[in-house]
mmCIF file of C-alpha atoms in Angstrom:
data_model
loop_
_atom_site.group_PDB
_atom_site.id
_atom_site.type_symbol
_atom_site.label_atom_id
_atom_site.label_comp_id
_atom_site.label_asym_id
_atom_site.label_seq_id
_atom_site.Cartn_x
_atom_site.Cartn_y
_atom_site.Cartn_z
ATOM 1 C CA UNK K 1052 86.693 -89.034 42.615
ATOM 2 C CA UNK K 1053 86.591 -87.254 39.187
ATOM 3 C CA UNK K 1054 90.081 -86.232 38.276
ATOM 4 C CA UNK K 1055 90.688 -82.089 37.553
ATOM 5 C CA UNK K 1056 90.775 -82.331 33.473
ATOM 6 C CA UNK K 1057 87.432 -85.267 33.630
ATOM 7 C CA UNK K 1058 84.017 -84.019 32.883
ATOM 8 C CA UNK K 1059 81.846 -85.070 36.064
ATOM 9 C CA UNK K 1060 79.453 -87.412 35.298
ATOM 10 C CA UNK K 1061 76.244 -87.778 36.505
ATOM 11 C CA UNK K 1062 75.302 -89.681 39.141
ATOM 12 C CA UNK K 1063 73.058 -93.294 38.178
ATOM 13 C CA UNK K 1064 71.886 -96.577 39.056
ATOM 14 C CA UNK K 1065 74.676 -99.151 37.650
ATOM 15 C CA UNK K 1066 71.525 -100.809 35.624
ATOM 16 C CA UNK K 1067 71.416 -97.607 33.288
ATOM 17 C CA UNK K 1068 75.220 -98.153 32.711
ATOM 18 C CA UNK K 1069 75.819 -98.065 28.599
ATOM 19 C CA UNK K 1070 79.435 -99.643 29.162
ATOM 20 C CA UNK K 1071 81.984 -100.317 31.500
ATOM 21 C CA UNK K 1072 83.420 -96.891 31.452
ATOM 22 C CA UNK K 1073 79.391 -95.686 32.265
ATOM 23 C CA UNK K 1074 79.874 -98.479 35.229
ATOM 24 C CA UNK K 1075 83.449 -96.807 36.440
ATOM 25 C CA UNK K 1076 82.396 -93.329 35.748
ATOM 26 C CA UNK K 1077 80.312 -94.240 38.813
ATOM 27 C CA UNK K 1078 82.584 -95.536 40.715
ATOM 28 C CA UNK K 1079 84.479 -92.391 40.623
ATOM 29 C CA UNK K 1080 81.739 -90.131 41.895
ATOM 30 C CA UNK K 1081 81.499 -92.370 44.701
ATOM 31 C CA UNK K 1082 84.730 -94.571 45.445
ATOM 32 C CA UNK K 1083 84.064 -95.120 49.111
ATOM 33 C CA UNK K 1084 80.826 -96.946 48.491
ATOM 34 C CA UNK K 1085 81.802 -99.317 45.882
ATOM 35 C CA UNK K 1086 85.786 -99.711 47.061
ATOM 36 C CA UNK K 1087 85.330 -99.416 51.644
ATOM 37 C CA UNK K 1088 88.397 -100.027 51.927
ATOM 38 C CA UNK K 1089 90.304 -97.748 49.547
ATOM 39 C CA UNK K 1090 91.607 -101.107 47.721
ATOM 40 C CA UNK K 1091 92.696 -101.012 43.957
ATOM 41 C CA UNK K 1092 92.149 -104.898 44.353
ATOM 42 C CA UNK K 1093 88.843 -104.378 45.403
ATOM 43 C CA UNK K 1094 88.319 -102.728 42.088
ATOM 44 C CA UNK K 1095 90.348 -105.418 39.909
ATOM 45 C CA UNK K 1096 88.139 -108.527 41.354
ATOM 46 C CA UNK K 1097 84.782 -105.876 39.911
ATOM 47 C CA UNK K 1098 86.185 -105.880 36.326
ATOM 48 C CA UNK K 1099 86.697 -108.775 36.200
ATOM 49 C CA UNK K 1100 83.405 -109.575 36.943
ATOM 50 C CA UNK K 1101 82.211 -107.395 34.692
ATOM 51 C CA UNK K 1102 84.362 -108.955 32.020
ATOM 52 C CA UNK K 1103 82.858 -112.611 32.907
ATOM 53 C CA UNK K 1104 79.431 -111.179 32.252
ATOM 54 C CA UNK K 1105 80.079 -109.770 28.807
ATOM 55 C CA UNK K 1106 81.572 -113.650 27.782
ATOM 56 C CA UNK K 1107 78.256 -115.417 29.076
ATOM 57 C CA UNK K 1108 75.999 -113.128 27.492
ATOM 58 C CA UNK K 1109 78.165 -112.808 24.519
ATOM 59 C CA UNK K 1110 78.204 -108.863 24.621
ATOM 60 C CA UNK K 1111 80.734 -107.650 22.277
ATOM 61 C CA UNK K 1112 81.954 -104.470 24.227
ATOM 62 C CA UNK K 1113 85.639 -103.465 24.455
ATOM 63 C CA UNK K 1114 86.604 -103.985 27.638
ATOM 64 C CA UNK K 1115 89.920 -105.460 28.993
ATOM 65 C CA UNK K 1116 90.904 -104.933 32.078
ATOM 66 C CA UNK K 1117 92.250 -108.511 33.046
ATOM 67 C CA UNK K 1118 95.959 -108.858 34.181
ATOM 68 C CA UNK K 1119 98.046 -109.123 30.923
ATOM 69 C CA UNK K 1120 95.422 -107.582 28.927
ATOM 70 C CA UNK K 1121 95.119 -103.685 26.820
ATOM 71 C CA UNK K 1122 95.261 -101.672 29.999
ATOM 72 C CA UNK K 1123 97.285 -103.543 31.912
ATOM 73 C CA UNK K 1124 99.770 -103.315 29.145
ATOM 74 C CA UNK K 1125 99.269 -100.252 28.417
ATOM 75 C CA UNK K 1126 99.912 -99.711 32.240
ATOM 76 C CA UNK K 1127 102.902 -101.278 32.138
ATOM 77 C CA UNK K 1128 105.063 -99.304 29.562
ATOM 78 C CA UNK K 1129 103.768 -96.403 31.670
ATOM 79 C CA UNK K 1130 105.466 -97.631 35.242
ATOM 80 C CA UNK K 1131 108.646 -99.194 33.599
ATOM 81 C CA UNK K 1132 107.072 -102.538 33.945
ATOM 82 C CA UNK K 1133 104.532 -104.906 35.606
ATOM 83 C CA UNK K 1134 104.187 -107.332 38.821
ATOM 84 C CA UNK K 1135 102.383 -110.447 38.889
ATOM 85 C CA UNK K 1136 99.965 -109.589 41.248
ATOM 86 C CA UNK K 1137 98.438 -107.118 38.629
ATOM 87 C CA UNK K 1138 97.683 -103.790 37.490
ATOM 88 C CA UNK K 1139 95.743 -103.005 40.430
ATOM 89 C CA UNK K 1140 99.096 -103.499 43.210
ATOM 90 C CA UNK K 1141 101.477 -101.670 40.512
ATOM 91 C CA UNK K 1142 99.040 -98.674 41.015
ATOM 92 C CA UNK K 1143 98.997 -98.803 44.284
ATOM 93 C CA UNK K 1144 102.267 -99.273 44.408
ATOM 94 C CA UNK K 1145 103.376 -96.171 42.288
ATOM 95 C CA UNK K 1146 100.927 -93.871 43.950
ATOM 96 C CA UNK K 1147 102.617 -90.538 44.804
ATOM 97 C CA UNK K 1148 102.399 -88.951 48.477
ATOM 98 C CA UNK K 1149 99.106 -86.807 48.770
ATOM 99 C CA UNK K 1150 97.248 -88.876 46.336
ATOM 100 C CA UNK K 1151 94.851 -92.203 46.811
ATOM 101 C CA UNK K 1152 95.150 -95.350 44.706
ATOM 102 C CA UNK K 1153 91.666 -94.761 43.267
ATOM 103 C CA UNK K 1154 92.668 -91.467 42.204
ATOM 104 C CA UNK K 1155 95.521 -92.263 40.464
ATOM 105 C CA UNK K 1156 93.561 -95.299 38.982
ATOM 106 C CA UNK K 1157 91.348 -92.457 37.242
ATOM 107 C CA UNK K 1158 93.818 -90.607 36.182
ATOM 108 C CA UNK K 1159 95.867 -92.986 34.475
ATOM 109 C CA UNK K 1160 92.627 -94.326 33.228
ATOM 110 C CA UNK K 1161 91.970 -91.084 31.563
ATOM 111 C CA UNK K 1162 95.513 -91.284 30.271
ATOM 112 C CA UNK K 1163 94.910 -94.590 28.467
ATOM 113 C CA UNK K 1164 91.586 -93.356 26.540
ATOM 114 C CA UNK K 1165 93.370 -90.413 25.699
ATOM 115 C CA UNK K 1166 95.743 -92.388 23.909
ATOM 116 C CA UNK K 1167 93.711 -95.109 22.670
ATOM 117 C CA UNK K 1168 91.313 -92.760 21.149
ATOM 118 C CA UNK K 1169 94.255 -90.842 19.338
ATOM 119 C CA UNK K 1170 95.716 -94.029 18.298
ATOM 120 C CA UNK K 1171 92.152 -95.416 16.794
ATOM 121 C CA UNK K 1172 92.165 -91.930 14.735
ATOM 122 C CA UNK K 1173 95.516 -92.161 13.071
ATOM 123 C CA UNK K 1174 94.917 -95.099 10.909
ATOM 124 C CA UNK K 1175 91.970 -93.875 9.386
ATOM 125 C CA UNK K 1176 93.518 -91.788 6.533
ATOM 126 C CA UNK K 1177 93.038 -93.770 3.071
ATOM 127 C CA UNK K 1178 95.094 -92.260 1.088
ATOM 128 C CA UNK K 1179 98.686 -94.091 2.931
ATOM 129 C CA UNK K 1180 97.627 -97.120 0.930
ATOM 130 C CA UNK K 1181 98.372 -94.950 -2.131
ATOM 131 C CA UNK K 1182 100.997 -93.392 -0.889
ATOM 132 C CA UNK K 1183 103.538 -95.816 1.247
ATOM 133 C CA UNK K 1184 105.157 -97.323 -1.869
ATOM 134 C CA UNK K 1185 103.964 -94.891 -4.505
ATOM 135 C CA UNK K 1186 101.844 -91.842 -6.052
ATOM 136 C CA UNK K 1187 100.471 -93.994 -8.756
ATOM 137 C CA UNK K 1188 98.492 -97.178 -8.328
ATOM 138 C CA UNK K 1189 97.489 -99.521 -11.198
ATOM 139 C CA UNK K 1190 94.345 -101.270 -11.183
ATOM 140 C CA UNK K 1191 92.538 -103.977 -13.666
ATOM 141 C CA UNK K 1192 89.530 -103.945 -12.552
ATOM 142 C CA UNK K 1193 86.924 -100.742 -12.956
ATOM 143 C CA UNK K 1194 85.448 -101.782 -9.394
ATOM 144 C CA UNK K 1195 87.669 -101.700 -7.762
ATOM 145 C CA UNK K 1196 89.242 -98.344 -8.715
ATOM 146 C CA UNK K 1197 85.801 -97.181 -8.425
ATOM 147 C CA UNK K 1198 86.025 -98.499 -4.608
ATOM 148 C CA UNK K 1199 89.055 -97.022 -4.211
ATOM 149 C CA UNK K 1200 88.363 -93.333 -5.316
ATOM 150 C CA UNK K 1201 84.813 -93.694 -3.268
ATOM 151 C CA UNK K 1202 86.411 -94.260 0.252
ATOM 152 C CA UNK K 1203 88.949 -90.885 -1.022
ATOM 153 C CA UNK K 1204 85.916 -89.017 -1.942
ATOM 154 C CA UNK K 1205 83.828 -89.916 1.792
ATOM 155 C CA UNK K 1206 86.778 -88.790 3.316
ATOM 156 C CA UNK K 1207 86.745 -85.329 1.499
ATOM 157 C CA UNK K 1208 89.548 -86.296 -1.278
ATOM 158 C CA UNK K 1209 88.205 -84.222 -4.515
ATOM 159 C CA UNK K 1210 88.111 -87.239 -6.943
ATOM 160 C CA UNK K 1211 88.789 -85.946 -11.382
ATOM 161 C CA UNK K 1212 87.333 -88.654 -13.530
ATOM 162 C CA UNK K 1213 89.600 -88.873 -16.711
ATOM 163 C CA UNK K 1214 88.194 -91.184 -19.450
ATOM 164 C CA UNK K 1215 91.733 -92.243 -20.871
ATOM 165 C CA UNK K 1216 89.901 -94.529 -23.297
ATOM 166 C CA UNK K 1217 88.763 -91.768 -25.307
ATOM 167 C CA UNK K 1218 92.237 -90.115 -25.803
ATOM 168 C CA UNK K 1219 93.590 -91.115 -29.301
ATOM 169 C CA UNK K 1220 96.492 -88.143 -29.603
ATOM 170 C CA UNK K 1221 98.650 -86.350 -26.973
ATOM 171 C CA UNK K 1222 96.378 -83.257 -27.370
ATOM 172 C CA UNK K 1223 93.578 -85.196 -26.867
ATOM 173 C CA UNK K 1224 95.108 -85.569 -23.020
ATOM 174 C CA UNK K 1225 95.747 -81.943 -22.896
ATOM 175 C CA UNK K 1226 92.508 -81.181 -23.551
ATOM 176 C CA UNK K 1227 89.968 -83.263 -21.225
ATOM 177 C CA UNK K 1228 93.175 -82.461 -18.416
ATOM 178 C CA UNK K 1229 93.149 -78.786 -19.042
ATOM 179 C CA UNK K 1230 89.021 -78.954 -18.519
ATOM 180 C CA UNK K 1231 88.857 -81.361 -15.676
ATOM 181 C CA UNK K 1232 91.801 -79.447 -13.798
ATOM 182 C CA UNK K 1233 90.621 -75.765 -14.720
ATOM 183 C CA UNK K 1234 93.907 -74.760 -16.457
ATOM 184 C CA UNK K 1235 94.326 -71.352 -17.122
ATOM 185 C CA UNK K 1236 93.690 -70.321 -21.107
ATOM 186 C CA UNK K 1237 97.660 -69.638 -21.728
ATOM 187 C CA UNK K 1238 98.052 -73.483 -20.920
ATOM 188 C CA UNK K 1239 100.664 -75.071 -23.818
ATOM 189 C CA UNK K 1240 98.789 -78.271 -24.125
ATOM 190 C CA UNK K 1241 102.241 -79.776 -23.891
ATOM 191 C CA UNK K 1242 103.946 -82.106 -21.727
ATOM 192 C CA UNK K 1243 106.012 -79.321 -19.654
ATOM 193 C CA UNK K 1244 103.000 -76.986 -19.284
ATOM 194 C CA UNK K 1245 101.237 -80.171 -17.767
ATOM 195 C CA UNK K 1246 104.079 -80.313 -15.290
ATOM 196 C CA UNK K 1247 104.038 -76.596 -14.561
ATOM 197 C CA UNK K 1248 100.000 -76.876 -14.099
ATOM 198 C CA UNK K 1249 99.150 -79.894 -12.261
ATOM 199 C CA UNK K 1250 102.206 -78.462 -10.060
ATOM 200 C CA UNK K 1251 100.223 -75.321 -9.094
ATOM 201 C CA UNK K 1252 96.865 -77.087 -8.622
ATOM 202 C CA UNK K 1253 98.761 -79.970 -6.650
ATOM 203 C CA UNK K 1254 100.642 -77.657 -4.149
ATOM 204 C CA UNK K 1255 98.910 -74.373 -3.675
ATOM 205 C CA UNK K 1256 95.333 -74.860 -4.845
ATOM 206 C CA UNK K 1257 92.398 -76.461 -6.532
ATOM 207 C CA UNK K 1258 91.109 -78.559 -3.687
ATOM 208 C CA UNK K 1259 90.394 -78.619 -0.432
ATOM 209 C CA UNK K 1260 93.357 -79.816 1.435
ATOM 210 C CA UNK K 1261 92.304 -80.385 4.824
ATOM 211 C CA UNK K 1262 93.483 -81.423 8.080
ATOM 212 C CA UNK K 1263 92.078 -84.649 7.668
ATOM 213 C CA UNK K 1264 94.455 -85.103 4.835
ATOM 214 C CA UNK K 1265 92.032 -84.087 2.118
ATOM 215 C CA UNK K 1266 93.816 -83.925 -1.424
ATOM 216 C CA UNK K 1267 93.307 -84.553 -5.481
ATOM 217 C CA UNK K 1268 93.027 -87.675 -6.614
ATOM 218 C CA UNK K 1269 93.196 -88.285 -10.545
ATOM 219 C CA UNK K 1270 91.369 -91.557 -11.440
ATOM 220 C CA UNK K 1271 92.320 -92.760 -14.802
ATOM 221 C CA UNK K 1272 90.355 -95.447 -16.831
ATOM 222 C CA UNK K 1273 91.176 -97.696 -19.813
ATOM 223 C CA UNK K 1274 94.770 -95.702 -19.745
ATOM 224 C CA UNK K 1275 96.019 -99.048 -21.695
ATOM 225 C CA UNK K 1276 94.180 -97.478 -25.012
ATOM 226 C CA UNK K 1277 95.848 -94.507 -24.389
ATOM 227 C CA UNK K 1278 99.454 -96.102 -23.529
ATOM 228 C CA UNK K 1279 99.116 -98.087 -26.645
ATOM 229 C CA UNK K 1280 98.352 -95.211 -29.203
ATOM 230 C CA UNK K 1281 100.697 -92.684 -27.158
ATOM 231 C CA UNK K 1282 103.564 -94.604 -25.031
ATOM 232 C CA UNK K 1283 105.773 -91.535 -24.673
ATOM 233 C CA UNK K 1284 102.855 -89.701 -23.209
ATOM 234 C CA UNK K 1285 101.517 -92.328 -21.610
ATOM 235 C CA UNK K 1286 104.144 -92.997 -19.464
ATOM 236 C CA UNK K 1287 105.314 -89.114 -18.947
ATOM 237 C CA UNK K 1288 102.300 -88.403 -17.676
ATOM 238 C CA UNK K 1289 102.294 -90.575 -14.785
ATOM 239 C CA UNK K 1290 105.835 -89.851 -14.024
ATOM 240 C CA UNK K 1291 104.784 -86.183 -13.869
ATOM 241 C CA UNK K 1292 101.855 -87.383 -11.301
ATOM 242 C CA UNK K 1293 104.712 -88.752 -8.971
ATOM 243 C CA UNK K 1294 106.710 -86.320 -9.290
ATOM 244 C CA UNK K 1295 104.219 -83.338 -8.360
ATOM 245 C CA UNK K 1296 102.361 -85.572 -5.924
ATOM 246 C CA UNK K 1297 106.132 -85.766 -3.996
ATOM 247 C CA UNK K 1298 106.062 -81.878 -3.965
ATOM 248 C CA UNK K 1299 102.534 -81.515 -2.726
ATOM 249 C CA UNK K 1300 103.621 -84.035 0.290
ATOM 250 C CA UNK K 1301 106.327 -81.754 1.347
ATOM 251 C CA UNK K 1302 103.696 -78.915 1.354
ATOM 252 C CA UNK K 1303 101.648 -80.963 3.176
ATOM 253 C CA UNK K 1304 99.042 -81.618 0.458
ATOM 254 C CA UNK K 1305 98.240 -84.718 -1.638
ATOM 255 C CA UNK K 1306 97.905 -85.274 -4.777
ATOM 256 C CA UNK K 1307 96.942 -89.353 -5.949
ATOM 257 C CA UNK K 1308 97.041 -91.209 -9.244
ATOM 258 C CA UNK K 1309 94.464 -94.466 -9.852
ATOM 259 C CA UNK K 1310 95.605 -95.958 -13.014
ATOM 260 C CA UNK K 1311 92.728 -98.785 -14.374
ATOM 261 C CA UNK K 1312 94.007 -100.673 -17.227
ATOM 262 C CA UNK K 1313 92.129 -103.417 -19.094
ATOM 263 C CA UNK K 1314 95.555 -105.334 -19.558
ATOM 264 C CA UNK K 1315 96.742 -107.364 -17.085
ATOM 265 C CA UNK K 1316 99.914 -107.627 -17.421
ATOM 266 C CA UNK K 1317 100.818 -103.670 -18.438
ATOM 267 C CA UNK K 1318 104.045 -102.439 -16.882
ATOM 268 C CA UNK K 1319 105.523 -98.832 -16.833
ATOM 269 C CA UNK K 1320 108.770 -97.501 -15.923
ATOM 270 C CA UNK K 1321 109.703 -96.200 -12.484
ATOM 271 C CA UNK K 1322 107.677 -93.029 -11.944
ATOM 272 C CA UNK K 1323 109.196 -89.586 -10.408
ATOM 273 C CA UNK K 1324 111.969 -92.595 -9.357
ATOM 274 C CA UNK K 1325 109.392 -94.710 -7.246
ATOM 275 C CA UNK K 1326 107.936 -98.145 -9.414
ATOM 276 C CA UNK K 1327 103.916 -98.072 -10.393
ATOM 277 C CA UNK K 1328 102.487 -100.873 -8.729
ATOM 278 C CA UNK K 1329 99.503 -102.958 -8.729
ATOM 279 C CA UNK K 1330 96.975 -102.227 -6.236
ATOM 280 C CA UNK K 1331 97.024 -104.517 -2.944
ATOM 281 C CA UNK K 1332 93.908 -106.226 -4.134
ATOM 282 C CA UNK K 1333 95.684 -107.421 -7.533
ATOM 283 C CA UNK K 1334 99.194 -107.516 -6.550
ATOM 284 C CA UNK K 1335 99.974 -110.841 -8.093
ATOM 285 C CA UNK K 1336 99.244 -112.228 -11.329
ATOM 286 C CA UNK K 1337 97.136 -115.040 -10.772
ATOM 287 C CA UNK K 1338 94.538 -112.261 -8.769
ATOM 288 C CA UNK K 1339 94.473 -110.699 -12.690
ATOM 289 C CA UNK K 1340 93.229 -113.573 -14.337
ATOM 290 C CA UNK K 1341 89.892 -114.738 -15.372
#
C-alpha cells in the first residue's frame, strides 16, 4: 500500500522491474498478493532471494536487505536496537495500533532512501579537500593542480588562472591580479589594497556563489619564480588568500588558493594562522621526487 507522501507507482509485471525498489514498488500496490498472510517475514525470505540472484548473475545493484546489513542497520538506530530474528520481526514488532506491518515497512522504507539519498549528496562538494586544513594548497605538479581546479570548475567554482611565473616585481602581481579579478581603477596596486579588494570580490561579489557551494578559486602556477624574486610578497599574498577566504566562509562563500610550485621542497609560513600544505596527492616527500 503506497504510503501518503510516496508517488504511486504504476502497476507491472515483476520482469520489467529496473531494480529492487521497481520489484517492491510492486509489492506495495498490491501487498496481499505477494505477502497472503500479512507477514513481514514473508517479505524478508523475497529479498533475500532477490539478493541471491544478483550474486549468481553477478549484477552489481545496491541492494541490502539481509539481516545485519544497510537497512537493517539503518533500521536499527531507528527502533533503539535490533533482534536476532531480523528486521522483518522488529517491524512487526514496533508497528503502532491502526497500522499493518507492510505499511510501516514502506514507510520506514521511504525513510531510509530519504536519508540515504541526502547522505550520498553531502560528500560531493570538492572544495572541503581545500578547505578542512587550509585555504591554500601547494602543489608540484601542473597536472595535478590542473585536475584539481577542473573538478572546482564542473562543479560551478569560477576558476582565475594567474601565471606567477611571469611576475618579476610586486607590481607585476598587482597588475595581472587587478585584471584577472576586475579591480576597480582607484586600486593602490599595493599589498593592503589587495587585501581590501580580493575582500570585496571574496565576500559580496564577483562569482557565483551558489547553493551548491560555488566560490573563487585562484590557481597559481610557477609561484616559486615569483617567491624567489619577491619573498615578502610572495608569502603576503597567500596569507591575505587565507585570511579573506576565512571571511568569505563566515558569509557563506568560498574563496580557494592552488599554489603549483616547481620546487619540491618550498615551504611558507603559517597563512591567515592556518599552515600551507601540500596537496593530499603529494603530501610526503618521497611522492615529490623524480
Amino acid at each position: 500500500m503506497p504510503t501518503d507522501d510516496s508517488p504511486r507507482a504504476p502497476a507491472r509485471h515483476w520482469q520489467d522491474c529496473g531494480d529492487v525498489y521497481d520489484f517492491l514498488d510492486q509489492i506495495r500496490l498490491r501487498p496481499g498478493a505477494w505477502l497472503p498472510g500479512g507477514s513481514l517475514r514473508d517479505l524478508q525470505v523475497l529479498l533475500m532471494g532477490y539478493q541471491v540472484a544478483l550474486g549468481v548473475h553477478s549484477i552489481d545493484e545496491n541492494c541490502d536487505f539481509w539481516h545485519g546489513g544497510s537497512f537493517s542497520q539503518w533500521l536499527g538506530t531507528r527502533l533503539g536496537g535490533t533482534s536476532p530474528l531480523g528486521w522483518a520481526a522488529d517491524i512487526e514488532r514496533s508497528t503502532p495500533a491502526g497500522s499493518t506491518p507492510a505499511e510501516e515497512f514502506f514507510r520506514l522504507l521511504d525513510a531510509y532512501r530519504s536519508e540515504a539519498a541526502q547522505a550520498t549528496v553531502a560528500p560531493s562538494l570538492p572544495d572541503l579537500e581545500f578547505m578542512i586544513n587550509t585555504f591554500v594548497t601547494l602543489f608540484w605538479r601542473k597536472r595535478l593542480l590542473v585536475q584539481a581546479a577542473e573538478r572546482l570548475e564542473e562543479r560551478g567554482f569560477r576558476v582565475v588562472r594567474l601565471d606567477a611565473g611571469q611576475w618579476n616585481t610586486e607590481r607585476d602581481l598587482h597588475r595581472a591580479m587587478a585584471a584577472a579579478l576586475g579591480f576597480p581603477d582607484h586600486y593602490g596596486h599595493n599589498l593592503d589594497a589587495l587585501s581590501d579588494c580580493l575582500g570585496d570580490v571574496a565576500c559580496y561579489g564577483g562569482y557565483d556563489d551558489t547553493a551548491q557551494g560555488a566560490g573563487l578559486v585562484l590557481a597559481f602556477t610557477d609561484y616559486d619564480r615569483f617567491a624567489a624574486a619577491c619573498p615578502r610578497a610572495a608569502q603576503s599574498v597567500l596569507d591575505i588568500i587565507a585570511r579573506r577566504a576565512r571571511q568569505a566562509t563566515v558569509l557563506g562563500r568560498r574563496l580557494i588558493g592552488l599554489v603549483q610550485s616547481n620546487d619540491p621542497q618550498i615551504q611558507f609560513e603559517p597563512v591567515g594562522a592556518m599552515p600551507v600544505t601540500w596537496n593530499s596527492n603529494e603530501g610526503t616527500d618521497a611522492s615529490r621526487r623524480v
